[in-house]
PDB file of C-alpha atoms in Angstrom:
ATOM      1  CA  UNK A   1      26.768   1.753 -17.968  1.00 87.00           C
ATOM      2  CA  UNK A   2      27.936   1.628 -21.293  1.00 91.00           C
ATOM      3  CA  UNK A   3      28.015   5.109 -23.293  1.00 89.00           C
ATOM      4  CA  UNK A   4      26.596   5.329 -27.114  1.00 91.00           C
ATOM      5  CA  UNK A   5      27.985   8.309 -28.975  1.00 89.00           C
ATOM      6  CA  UNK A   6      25.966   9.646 -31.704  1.00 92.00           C
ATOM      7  CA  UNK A   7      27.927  12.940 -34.038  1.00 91.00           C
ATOM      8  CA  UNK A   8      25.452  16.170 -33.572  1.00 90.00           C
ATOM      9  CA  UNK A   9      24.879  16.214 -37.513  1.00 91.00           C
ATOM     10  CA  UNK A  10      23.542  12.335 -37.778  1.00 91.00           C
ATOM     11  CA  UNK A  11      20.310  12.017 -38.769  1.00 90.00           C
ATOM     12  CA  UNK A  12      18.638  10.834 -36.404  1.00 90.00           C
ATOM     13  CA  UNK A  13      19.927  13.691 -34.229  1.00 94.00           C
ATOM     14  CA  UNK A  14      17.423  16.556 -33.720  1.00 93.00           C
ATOM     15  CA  UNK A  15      17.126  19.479 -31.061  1.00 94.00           C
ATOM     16  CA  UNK A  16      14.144  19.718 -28.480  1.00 95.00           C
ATOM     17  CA  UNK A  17      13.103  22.886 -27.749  1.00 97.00           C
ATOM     18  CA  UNK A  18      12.289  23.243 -24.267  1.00 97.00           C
ATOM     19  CA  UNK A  19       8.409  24.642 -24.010  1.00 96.00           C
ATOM     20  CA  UNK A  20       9.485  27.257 -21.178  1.00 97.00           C
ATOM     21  CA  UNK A  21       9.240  30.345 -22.697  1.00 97.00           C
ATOM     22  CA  UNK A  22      11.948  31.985 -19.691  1.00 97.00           C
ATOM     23  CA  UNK A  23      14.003  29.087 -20.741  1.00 97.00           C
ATOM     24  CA  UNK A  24      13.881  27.960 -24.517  1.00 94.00           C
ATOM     25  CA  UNK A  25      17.274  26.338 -24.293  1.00 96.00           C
ATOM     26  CA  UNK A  26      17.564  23.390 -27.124  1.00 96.00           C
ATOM     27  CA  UNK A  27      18.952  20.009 -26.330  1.00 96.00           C
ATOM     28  CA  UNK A  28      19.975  17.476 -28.887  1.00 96.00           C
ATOM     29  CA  UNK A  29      18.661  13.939 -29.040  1.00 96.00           C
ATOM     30  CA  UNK A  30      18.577  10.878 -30.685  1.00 94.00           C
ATOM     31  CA  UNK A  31      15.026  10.253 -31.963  1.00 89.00           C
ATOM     32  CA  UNK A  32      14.356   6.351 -33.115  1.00 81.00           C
ATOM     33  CA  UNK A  33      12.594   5.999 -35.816  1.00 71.00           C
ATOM     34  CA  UNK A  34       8.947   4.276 -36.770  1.00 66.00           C
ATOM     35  CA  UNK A  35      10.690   0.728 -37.897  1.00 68.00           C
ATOM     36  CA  UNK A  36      11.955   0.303 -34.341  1.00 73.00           C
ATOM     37  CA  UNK A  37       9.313  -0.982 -32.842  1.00 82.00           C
ATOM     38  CA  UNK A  38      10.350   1.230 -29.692  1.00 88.00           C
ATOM     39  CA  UNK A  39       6.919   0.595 -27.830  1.00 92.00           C
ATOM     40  CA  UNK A  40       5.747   0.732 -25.479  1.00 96.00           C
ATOM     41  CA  UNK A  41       8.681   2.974 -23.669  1.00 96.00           C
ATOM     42  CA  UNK A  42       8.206   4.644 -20.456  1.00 98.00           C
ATOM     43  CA  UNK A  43      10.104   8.139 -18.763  1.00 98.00           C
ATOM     44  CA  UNK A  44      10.848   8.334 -15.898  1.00 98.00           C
ATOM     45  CA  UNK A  45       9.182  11.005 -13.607  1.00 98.00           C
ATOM     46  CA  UNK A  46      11.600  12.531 -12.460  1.00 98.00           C
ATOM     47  CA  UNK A  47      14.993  12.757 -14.928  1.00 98.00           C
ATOM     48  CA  UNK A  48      14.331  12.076 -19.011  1.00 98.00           C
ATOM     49  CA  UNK A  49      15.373   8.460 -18.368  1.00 98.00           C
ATOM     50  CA  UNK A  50      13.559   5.963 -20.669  1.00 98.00           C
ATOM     51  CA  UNK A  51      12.602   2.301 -20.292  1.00 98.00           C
ATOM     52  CA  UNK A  52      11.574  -0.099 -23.248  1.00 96.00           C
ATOM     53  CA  UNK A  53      10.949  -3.720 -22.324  1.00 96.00           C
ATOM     54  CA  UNK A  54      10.413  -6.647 -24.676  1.00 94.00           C
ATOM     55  CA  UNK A  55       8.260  -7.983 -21.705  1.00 94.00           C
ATOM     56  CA  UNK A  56       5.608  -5.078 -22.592  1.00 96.00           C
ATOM     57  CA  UNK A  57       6.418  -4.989 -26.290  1.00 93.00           C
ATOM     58  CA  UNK A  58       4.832  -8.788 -26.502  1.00 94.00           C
ATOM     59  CA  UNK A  59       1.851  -7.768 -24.368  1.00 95.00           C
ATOM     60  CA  UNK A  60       0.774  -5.348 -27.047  1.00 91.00           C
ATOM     61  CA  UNK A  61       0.628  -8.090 -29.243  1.00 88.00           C
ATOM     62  CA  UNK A  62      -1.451 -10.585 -27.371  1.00 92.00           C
ATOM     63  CA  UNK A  63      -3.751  -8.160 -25.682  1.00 93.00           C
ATOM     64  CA  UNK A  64      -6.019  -5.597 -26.849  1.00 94.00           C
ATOM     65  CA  UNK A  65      -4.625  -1.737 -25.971  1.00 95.00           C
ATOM     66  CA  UNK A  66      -6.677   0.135 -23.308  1.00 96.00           C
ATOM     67  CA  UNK A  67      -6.443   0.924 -19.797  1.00 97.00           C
ATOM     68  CA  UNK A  68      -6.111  -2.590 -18.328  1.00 97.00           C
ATOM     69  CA  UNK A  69      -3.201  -3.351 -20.196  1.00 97.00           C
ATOM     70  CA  UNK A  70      -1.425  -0.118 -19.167  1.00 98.00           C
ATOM     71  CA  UNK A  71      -2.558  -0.516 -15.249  1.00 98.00           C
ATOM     72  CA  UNK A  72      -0.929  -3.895 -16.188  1.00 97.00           C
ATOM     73  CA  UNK A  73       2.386  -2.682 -17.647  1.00 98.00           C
ATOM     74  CA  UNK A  74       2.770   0.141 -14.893  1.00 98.00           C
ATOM     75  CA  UNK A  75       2.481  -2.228 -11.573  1.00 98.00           C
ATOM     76  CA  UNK A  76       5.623  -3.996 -13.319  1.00 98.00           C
ATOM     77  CA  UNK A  77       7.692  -0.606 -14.218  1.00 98.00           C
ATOM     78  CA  UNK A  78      10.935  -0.484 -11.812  1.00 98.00           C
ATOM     79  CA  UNK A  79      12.752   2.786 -10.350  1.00 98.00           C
ATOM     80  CA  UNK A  80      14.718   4.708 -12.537  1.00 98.00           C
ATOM     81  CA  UNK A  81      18.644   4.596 -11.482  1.00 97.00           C
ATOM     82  CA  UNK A  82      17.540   8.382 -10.613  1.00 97.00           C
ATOM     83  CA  UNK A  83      15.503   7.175  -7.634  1.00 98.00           C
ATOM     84  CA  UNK A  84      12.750   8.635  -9.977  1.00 98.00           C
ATOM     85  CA  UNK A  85      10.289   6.475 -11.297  1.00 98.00           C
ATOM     86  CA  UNK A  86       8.983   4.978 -14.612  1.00 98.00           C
ATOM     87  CA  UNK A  87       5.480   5.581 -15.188  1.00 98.00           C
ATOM     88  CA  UNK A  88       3.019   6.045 -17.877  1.00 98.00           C
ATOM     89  CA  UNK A  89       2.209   9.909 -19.282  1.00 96.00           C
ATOM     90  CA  UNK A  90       5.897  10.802 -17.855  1.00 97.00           C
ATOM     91  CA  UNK A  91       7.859  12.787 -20.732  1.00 97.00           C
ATOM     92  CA  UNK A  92      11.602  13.853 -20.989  1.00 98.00           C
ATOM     93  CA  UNK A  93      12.706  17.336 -19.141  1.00 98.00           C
ATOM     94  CA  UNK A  94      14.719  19.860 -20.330  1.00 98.00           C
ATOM     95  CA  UNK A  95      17.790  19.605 -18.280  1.00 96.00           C
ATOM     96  CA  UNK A  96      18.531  23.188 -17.927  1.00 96.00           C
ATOM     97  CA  UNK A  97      15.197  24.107 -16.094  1.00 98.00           C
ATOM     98  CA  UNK A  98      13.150  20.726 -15.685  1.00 97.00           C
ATOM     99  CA  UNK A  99       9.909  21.880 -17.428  1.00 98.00           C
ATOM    100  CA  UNK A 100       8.456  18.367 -19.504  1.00 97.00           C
ATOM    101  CA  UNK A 101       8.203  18.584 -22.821  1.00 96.00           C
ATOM    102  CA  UNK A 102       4.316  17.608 -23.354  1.00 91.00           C
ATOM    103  CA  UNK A 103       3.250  14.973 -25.236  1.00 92.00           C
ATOM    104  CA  UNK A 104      -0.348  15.526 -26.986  1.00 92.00           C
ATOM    105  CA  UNK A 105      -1.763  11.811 -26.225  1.00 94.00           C
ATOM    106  CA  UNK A 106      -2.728  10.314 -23.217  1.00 95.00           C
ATOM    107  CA  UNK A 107      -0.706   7.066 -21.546  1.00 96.00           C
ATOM    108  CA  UNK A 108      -3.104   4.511 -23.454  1.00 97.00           C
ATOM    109  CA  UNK A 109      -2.759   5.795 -26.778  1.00 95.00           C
ATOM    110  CA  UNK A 110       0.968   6.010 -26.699  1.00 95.00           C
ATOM    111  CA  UNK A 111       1.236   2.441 -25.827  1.00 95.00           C
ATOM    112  CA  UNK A 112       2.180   1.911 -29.569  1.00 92.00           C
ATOM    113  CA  UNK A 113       3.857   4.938 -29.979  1.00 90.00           C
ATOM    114  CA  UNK A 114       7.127   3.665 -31.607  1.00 88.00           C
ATOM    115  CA  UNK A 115       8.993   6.909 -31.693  1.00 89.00           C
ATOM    116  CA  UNK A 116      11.075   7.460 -28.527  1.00 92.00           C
ATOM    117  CA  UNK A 117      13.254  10.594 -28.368  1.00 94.00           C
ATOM    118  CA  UNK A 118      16.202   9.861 -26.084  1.00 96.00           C
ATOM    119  CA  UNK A 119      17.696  13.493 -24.627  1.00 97.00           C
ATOM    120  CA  UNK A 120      21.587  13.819 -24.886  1.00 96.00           C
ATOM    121  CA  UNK A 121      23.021  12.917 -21.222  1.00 95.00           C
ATOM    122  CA  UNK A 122      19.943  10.219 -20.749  1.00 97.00           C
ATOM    123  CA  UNK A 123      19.960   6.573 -20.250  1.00 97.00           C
ATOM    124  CA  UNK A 124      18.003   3.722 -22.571  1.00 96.00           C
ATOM    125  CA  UNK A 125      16.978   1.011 -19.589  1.00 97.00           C
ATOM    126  CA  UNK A 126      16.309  -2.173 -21.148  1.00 95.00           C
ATOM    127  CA  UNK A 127      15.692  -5.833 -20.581  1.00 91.00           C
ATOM    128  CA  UNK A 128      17.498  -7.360 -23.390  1.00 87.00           C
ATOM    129  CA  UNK A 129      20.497  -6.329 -24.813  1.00 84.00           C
ATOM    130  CA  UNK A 130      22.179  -3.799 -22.896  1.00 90.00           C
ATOM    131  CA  UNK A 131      21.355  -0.204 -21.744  1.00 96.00           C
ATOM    132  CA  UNK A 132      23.041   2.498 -22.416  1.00 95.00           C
ATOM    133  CA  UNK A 133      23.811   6.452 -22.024  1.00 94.00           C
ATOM    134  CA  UNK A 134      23.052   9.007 -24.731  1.00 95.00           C
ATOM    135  CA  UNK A 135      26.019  10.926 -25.560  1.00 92.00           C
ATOM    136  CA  UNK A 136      25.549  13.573 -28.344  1.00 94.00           C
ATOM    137  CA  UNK A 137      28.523  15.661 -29.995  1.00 86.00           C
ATOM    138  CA  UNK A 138      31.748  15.769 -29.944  1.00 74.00           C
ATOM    139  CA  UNK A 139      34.394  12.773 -29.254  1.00 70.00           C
ATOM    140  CA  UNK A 140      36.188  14.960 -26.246  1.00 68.00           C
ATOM    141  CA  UNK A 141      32.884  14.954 -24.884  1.00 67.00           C
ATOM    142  CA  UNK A 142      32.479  11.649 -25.412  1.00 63.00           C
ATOM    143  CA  UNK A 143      35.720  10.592 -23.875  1.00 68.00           C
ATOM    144  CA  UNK A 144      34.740  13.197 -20.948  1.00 70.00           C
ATOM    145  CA  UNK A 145      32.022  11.318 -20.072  1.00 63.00           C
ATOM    146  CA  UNK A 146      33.790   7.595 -20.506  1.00 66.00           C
ATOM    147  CA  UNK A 147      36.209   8.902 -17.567  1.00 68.00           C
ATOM    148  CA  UNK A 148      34.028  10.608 -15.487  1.00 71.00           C
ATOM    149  CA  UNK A 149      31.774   7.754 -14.736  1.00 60.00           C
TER     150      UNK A 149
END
């Protein structure tokens, strides 16, 4: 899969504070922004994976947002390369402990939710164009990871 490498001080960079208060560890990611269009985007259950399809980007459009369209969406979401599991409500882990960093809507309402934070180490699954790793930092990290996988 190919790797995207994003500098720790670009803009778009922020840190997530994991919610476990025995843990607190912060881990930079990439966080798109509102003109992106990023929606709907799914995590997987299990890693911080993420999956954005244009297949369920044009059903928002032609259908109106509730529960029908996500039980729609979700009988079509694949496994993650984890083994995991995209589904609806799942939200990125902190990968030192695991604990999910909560998000404060329900599955429905963050069907247009166009903000998808993408944790450093994490793959972007998509339908069109390509998918990719998250690789935040330094270039020798960068290059680490390019001949490690």
């Amino acid at each position: 899969m190919k790797i995207v490498h994003y500098e720790a001080n670009a803009p778009w960079i922020g840190r997530m504070k994991c919610p476990n208060p025995k843990c607190g560890k912060e881990t930079p990611a990439w966080q798109s922004s509102g003109m992106s269009d990023s929606c709907p985007h799914f995590f997987c259950d299990t890693c911080s994976n993420v999956i954005h399809r244009e297949q369920d980007h044009a059903l928002l459009y032609e259908n109106e947002i509730n529960q029908e369209l996500l039980d729609r969406i979700a009988a079509t979401l694949p496994d993650c390369p984890c083994g995991g599991r995209f589904v609806p409500g799942a939200n990125p882990k902190c990968p030192s402990c695991k604990t999910e960093y909560v998000h404060q809507w329900d599955a429905v309402k963050r069907l247009n939710v166009p903000f998808m934070p993408i944790l450093d180490g994490s793959c972007l699954i998509r339908d069109r164009l390509y998918s990719y790793e998250v690789c935040i930092g330094s270039k020798p990290k960068y290059w680490w990871r390019l001949f490690t996988n």
